[in-house]
XYZ file of C-alpha atoms in Angstrom:
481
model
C 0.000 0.000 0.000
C 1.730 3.478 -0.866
C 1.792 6.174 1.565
C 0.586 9.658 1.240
C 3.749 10.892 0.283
C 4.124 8.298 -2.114
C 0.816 8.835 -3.633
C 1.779 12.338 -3.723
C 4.772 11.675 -5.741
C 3.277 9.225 -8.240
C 1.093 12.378 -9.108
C 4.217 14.104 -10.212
C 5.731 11.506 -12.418
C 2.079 11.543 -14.636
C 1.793 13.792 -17.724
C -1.865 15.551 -17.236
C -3.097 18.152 -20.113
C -4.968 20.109 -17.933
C -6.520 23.454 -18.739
C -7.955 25.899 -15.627
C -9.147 29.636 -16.906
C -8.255 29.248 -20.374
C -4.837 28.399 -19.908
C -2.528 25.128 -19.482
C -1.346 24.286 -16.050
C 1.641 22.083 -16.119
C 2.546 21.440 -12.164
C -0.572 20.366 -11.051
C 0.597 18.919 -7.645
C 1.474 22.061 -6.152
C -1.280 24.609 -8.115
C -3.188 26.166 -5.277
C -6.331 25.324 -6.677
C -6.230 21.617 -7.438
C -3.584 21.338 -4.304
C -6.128 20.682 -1.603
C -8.531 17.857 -3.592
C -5.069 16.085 -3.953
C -4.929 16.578 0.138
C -8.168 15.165 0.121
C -7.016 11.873 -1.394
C -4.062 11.784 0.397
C -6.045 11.294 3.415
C -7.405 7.964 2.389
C -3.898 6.740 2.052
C -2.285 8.408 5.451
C -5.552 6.547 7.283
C -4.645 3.346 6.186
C -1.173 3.600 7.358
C -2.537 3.980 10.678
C -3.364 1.072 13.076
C -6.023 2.744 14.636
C -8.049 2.384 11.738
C -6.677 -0.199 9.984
C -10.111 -2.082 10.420
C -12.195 0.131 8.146
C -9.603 1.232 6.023
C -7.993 -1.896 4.710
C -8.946 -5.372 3.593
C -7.880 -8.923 2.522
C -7.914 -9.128 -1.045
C -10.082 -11.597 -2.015
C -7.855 -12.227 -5.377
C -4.210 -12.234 -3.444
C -5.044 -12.600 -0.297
C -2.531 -9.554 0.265
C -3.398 -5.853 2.787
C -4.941 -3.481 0.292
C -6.455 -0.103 0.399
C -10.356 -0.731 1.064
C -11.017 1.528 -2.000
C -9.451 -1.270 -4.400
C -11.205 -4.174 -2.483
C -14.084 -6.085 -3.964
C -16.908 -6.471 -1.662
C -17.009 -10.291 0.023
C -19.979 -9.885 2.478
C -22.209 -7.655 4.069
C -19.744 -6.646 6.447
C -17.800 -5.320 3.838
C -20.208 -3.290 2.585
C -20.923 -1.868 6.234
C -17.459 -1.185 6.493
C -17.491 0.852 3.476
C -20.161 3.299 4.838
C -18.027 3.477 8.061
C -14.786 4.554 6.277
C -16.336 7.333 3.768
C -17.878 8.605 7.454
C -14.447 8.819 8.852
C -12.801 10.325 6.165
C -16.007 12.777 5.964
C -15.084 13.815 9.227
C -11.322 13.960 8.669
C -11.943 16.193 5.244
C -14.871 17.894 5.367
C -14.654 17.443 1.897
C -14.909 15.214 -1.038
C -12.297 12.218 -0.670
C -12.821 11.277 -4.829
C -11.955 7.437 -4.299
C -15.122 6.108 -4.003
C -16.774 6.406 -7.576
C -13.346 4.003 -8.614
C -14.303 1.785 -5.308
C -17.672 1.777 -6.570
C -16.949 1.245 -10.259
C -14.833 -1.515 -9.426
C -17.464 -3.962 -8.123
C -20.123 -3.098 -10.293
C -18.031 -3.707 -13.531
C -16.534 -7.088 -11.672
C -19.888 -8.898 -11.151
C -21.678 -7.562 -14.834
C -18.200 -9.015 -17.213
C -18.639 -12.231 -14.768
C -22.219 -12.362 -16.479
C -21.657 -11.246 -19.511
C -18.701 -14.067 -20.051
C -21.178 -16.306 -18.733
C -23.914 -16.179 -20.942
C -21.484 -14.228 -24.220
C -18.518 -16.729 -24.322
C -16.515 -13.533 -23.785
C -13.595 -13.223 -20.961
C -13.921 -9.982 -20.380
C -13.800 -11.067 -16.538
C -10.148 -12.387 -17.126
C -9.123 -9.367 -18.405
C -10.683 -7.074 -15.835
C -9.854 -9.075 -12.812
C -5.711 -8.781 -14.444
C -6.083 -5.556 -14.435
C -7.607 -5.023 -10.767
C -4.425 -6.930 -9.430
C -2.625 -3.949 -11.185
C -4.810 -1.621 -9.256
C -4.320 -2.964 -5.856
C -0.697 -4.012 -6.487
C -0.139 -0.378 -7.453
C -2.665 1.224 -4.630
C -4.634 2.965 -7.592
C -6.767 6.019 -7.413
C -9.504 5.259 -10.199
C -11.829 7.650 -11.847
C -15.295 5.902 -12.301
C -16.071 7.987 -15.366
C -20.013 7.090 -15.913
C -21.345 10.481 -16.752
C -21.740 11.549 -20.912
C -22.515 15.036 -21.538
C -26.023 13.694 -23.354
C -26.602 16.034 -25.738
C -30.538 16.363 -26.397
C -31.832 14.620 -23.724
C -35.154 13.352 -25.780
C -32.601 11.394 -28.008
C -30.801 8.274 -28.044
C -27.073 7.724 -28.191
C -27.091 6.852 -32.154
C -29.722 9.754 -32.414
C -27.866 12.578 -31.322
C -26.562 14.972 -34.280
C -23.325 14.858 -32.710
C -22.316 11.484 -32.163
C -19.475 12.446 -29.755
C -22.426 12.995 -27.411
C -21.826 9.922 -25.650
C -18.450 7.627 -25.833
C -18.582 5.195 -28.425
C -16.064 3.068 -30.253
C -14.680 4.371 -33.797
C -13.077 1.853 -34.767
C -10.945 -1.387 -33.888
C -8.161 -3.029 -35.047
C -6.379 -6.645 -34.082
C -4.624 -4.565 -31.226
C -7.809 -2.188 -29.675
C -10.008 0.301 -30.183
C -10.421 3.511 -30.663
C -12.889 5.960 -28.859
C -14.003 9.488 -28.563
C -16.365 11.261 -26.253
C -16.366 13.199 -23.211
C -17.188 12.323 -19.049
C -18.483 15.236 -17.242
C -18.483 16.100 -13.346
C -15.548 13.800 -12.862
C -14.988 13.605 -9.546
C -11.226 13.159 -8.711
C -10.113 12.329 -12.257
C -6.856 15.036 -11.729
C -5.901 12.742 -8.715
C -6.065 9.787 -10.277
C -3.902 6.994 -11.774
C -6.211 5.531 -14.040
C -9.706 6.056 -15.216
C -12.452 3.338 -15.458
C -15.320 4.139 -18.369
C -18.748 2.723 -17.894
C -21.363 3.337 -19.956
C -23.813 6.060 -18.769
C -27.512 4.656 -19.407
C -29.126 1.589 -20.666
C -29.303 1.102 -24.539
C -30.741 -0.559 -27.201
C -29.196 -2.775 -30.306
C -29.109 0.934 -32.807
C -26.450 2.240 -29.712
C -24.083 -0.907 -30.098
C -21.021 1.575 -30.521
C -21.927 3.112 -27.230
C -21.962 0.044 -24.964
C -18.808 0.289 -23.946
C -16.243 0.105 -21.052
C -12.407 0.313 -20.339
C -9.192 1.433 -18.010
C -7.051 3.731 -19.345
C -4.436 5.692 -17.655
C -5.468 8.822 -16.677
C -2.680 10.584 -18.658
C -3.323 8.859 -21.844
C -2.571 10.218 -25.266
C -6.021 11.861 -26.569
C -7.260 12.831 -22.744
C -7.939 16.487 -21.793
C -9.082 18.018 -18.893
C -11.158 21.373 -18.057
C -11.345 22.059 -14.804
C -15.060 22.757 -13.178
C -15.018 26.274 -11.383
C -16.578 26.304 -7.814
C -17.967 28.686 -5.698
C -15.183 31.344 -4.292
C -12.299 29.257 -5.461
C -10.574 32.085 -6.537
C -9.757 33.061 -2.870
C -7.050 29.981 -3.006
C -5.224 32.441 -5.558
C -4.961 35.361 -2.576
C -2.243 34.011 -0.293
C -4.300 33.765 2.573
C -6.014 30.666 5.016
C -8.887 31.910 6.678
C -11.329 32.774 3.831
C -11.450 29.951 2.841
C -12.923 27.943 5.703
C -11.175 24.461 4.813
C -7.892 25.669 3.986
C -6.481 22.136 3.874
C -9.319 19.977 2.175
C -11.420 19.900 -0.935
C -12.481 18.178 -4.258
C -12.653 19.001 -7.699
C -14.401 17.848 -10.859
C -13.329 17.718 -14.543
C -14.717 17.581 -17.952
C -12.293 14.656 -19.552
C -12.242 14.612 -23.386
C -11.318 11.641 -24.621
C -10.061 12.722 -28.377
C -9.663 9.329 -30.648
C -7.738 7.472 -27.666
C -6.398 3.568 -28.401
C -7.283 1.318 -25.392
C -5.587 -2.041 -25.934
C -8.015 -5.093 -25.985
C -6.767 -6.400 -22.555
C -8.268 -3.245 -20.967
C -11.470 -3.662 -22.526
C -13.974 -4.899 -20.155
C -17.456 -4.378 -22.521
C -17.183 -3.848 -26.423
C -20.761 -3.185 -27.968
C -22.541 -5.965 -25.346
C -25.503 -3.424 -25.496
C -27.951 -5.941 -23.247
C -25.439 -5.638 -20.121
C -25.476 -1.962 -20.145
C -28.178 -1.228 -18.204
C -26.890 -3.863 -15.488
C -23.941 -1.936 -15.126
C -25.423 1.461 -14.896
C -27.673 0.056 -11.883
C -25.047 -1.559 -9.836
C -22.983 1.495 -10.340
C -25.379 3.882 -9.685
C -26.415 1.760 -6.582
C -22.992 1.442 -4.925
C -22.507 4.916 -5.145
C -25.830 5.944 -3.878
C -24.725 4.030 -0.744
C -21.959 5.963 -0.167
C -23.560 9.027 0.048
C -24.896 7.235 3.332
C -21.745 7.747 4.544
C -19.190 10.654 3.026
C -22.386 13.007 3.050
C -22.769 11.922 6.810
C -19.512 12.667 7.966
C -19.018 16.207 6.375
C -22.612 16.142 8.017
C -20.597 15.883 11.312
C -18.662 18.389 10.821
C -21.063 21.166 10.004
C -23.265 20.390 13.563
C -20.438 20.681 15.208
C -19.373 24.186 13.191
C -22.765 25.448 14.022
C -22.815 23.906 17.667
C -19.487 26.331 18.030
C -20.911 29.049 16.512
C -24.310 29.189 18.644
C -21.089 28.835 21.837
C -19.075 31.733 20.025
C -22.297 33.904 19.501
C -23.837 33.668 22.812
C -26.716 31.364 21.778
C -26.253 27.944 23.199
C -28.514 27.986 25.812
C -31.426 29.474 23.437
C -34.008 26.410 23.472
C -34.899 27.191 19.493
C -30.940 26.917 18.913
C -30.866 23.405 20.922
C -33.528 22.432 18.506
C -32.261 23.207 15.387
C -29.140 21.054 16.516
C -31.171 18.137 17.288
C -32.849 18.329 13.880
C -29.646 18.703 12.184
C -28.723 15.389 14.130
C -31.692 13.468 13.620
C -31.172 13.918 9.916
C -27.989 12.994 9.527
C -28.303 10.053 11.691
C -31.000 9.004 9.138
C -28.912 9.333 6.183
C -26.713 6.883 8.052
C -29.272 4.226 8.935
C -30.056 4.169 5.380
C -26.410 3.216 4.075
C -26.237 0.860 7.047
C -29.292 -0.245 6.171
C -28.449 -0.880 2.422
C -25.453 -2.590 3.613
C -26.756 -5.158 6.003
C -29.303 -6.479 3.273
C -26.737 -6.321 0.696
C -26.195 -10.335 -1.134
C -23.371 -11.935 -3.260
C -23.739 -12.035 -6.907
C -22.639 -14.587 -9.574
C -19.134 -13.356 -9.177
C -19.155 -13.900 -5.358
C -19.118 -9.889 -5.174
C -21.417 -8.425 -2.808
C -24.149 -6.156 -4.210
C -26.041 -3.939 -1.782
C -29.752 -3.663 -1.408
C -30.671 -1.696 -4.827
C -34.218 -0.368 -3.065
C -32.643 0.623 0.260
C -29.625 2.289 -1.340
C -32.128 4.300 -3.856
C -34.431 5.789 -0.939
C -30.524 6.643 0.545
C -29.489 8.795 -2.364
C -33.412 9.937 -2.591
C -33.044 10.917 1.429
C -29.739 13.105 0.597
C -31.395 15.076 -2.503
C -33.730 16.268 0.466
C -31.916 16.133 4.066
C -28.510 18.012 3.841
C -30.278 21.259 1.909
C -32.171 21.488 5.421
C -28.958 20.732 7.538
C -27.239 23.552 5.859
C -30.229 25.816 6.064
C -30.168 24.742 9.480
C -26.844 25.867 10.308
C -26.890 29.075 7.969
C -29.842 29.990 10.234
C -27.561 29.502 13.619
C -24.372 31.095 12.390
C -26.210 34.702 11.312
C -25.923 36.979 8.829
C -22.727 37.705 9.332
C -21.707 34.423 7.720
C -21.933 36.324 4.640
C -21.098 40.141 5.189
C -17.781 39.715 7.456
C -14.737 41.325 5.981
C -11.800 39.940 4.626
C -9.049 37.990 6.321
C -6.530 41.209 4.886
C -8.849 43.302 6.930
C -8.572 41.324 10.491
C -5.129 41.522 10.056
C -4.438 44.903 8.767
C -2.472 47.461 11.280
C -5.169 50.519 10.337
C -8.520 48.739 10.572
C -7.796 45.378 12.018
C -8.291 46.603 15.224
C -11.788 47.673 14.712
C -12.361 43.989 12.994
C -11.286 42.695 16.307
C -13.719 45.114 18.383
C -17.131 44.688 16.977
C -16.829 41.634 15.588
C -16.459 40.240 19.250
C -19.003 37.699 20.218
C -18.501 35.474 23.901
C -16.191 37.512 25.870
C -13.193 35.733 25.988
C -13.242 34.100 22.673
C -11.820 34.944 20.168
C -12.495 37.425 17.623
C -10.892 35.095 14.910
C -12.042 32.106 15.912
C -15.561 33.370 15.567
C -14.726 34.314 12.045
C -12.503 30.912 11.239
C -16.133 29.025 12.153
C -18.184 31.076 9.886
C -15.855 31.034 7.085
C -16.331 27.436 7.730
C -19.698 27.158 7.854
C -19.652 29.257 4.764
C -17.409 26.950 2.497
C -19.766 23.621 3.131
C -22.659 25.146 3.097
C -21.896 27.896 0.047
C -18.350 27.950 -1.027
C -16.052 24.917 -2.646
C -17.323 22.452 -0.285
C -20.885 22.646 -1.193
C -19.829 20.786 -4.513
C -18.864 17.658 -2.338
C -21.753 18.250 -0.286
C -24.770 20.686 -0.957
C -25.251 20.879 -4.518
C -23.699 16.954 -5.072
C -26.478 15.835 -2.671
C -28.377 16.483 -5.336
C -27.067 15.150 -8.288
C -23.831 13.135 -7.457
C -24.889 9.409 -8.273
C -27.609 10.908 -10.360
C -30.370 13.282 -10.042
C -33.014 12.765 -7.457
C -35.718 11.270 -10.452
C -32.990 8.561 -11.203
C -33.646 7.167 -7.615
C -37.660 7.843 -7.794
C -37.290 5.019 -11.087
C -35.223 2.588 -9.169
C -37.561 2.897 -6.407
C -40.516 2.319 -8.541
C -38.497 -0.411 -10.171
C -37.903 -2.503 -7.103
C -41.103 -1.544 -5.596
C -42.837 -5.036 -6.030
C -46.456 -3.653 -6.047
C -47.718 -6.812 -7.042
C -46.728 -8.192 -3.860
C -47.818 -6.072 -1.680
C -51.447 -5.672 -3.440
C -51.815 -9.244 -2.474
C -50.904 -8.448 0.925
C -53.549 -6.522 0.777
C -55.534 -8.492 -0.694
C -55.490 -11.212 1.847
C -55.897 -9.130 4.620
C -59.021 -7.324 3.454
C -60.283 -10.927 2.555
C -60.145 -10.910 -1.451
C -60.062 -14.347 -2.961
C -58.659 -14.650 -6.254
């Protein structure tokens, strides 16, 4: 297993074509901007180096029987799964951020058990050829890009329909060696701070969108890949020099639009080529695992905010207000919920054909459908416990400034005998998760990381079973027949 430095350093040996603003930014490792989503990542492999939570942050592997980074390990049991939701809590609480390796965790068992199917009943090995290429990735301690989302184009039309076909990543054309594809993944999560990226297709298709169905590892510097960096709320302040403004100096994520410009992927690193009846498998399973982890990263930057706006009711003067000791207990209540859901999920989850345990697709939908709704009303929440002056307090330059800081100091006093800055380093807090860079990993993504809040509503309906419980019904009001 590599160690945060050495994770660190296999950043700087890759060859990224990034653009930010317009412009190409060649040390990516130490730009100010990307610098703390690498920190971010780093944190997953620092844990793991430490005993004291060696238990949720490592596993066997079930293909070497070798220590691995959980994030590369293939789900054996339900206690796996648990102990998935347990980890992306920790490291919630560690970040306060977006940690980026669990859409490659989750990517990695959902394409494991659907090329275990699709061998079985295609005569293909795509299995073989994943499963060599997973040892690479926990050999190697990967950080994987699950890169599911297309930018779609006209959303009434299919794949094949769309009057630009580079809509959607599809296959151009193949050779005795590989193939050749072209496209674009959007919202990537992570993709800057990882080694390789892992395409899945992004929705079910039919037999006219055979070029579409497919999926592959790459190296995330591969000839043909570009990135544009996504702008976030206030990032700019990371350009200024300063810590305070921003909140969460240390921590953060990004996401990336990755344009994938005629790249060759060799056959071994093929894992679906045109197998257009499997794509919808894949999309679910993804889309599932992921939606379970929300469950448990959105739970843990949870943790952090309730106790940012505990502090702030202490710094303020407000603890002891009975409306404020409410709104905390809400705040609590909710995110404890999230949390019982990706437990929940978890402990129901069952092996599939490939011996790789799949959580519960229902109970992981009503998850993801529970965060679309519950952290908008935590942050409101806290936004309504920290004040206005969240929002209207001056400048770190200002508190620190020889003519005015002084007066900064003075009326921005709250609890005698705190603090003027630590007041402010709460808010500015406060502000980032709930409005500023963080709010990507947590606000807005509740939203529509894992897909948008209808996506779950289908599933749901999907895995409903109405039938069966109309004849519950049925026999309990006495209806024969």
């Amino acid at each position: 297993m590599k160690t945060k430095e050495q994770y660190i350093e296999s950043l700087r040996k890759m060859n990224f074509k990034l653009y930010m603003f317009g412009e190409r930014v060649t040390n990516i490792v130490d730009h100010p901007i990307v610098q703390p989503s690498m920190n971010s990542v780093a944190m997953t492999y620092e844990l793991a180096q430490d005993p004291q939570y060696e238990d949720l942050m490592t596993a066997v592997s079930s293909l070497t029987e070798k220590k691995i980074n959980r994030f590369c390990h293939l789900h054996q049991n339900s206690e796996d799964l648990i102990k998935k939701v347990k980890m992306q809590r920790l490291l919630g609480q560690k970040t306060a951020a977006c940690f980026q390796r669990c859409v490659g965790m989750d990517a990695i068992n959902a394409v494991d058990s659907v090329t275990y199917e699709m061998d079985q009943q295609k005569g293909t090995d795509y299995h073989k050829r994943f499963r060599s290429w997973l040892k690479e990735m926990q050999e190697n301690d990967w950080t994987v890009d699950g890169a599911m989302t297309d930018p779609k184009g006209d959303r009434r039309l299919s794949p094949s329909q769309q009057k630009d076909p580079d809509m959607f990543v599809h296959i151009v054309s193949e050779n005795k060696d590989g193939i050749i594809v072209r496209g674009a993944k959007i919202h990537q999560t992570g993709a800057l701070n990882s080694h390789q990226i892992l395409i899945m297709p992004t929705i079910a298709m039919g037999p006219a969108d055979i070029d579409y169905a497919v999926s592959f590892a790459i190296p995330a510097d591969s000839e043909g890949v570009t990135y544009i960096y996504g702008r976030q709320s206030c990032d700019t302040r990371k350009l200024e020099g300063g810590e305070m403004d921003l909140g969460n100096a240390r921590y953060g994520g990004h996401e990336s639009i990755v344009i994938l410009d005629n790249v060759f992927v060799p056959w071994e690193r093929v894992f679906m080529s045109r197998e257009y009846e499997f794509s919808g498998a894949l999309v679910e399973r993804f889309a599932g695992y992921h939606r379970q982890s929300y469950g448990g990263c959105k739970v843990g930057v949870g943790d952090v905010l309730i106790g940012a706006a505990a502090l702030a009711a202490d710094y303020n003067g407000a603890n002891k207000a009975s409306h404020v000791k409410d709104k905390l207990i809400e705040m609590v209540h909710l995110n404890e919920t999230l949390y019982a859901c990706g437990i929940a999920c978890s402990c129901q989850g069952s092996p599939t054909a490939s011996g790789t345990y799949l959580i519960d697709l229902l109970l992981a939908n009503v998850c993801k459908q529970n965060v679309t709704r519950f952290p908008y009303e935590i942050a409101r929440l806290a936004e309504d416990i920290a004040g206005g002056l969240m929002v209207t307090m001056p400048s770190e330059k200002d508190l620190r400034s020889p003519e005015i800081g002084h007066y900064v100091q003075k009326y921005l006093q709250g609890v005698s005998g705190i603090p003027t800055e630590h007041r402010l380093r709460i808010l500015r807090l406060i502000e980032n998760i709930t409005l500023g860079t963080a709010a990507v990993g947590y606000r807005t993504e509740s939203m529509h990381g894992a897909g948008s809040p209808q996506a779950q509503r289908i599933v749901i309906s999907r895995q409903a079973n109405y039938e069966a419980k109309k004849e519950l019904a049925k026999d309990i009001a006495g209806i024969l027949g």
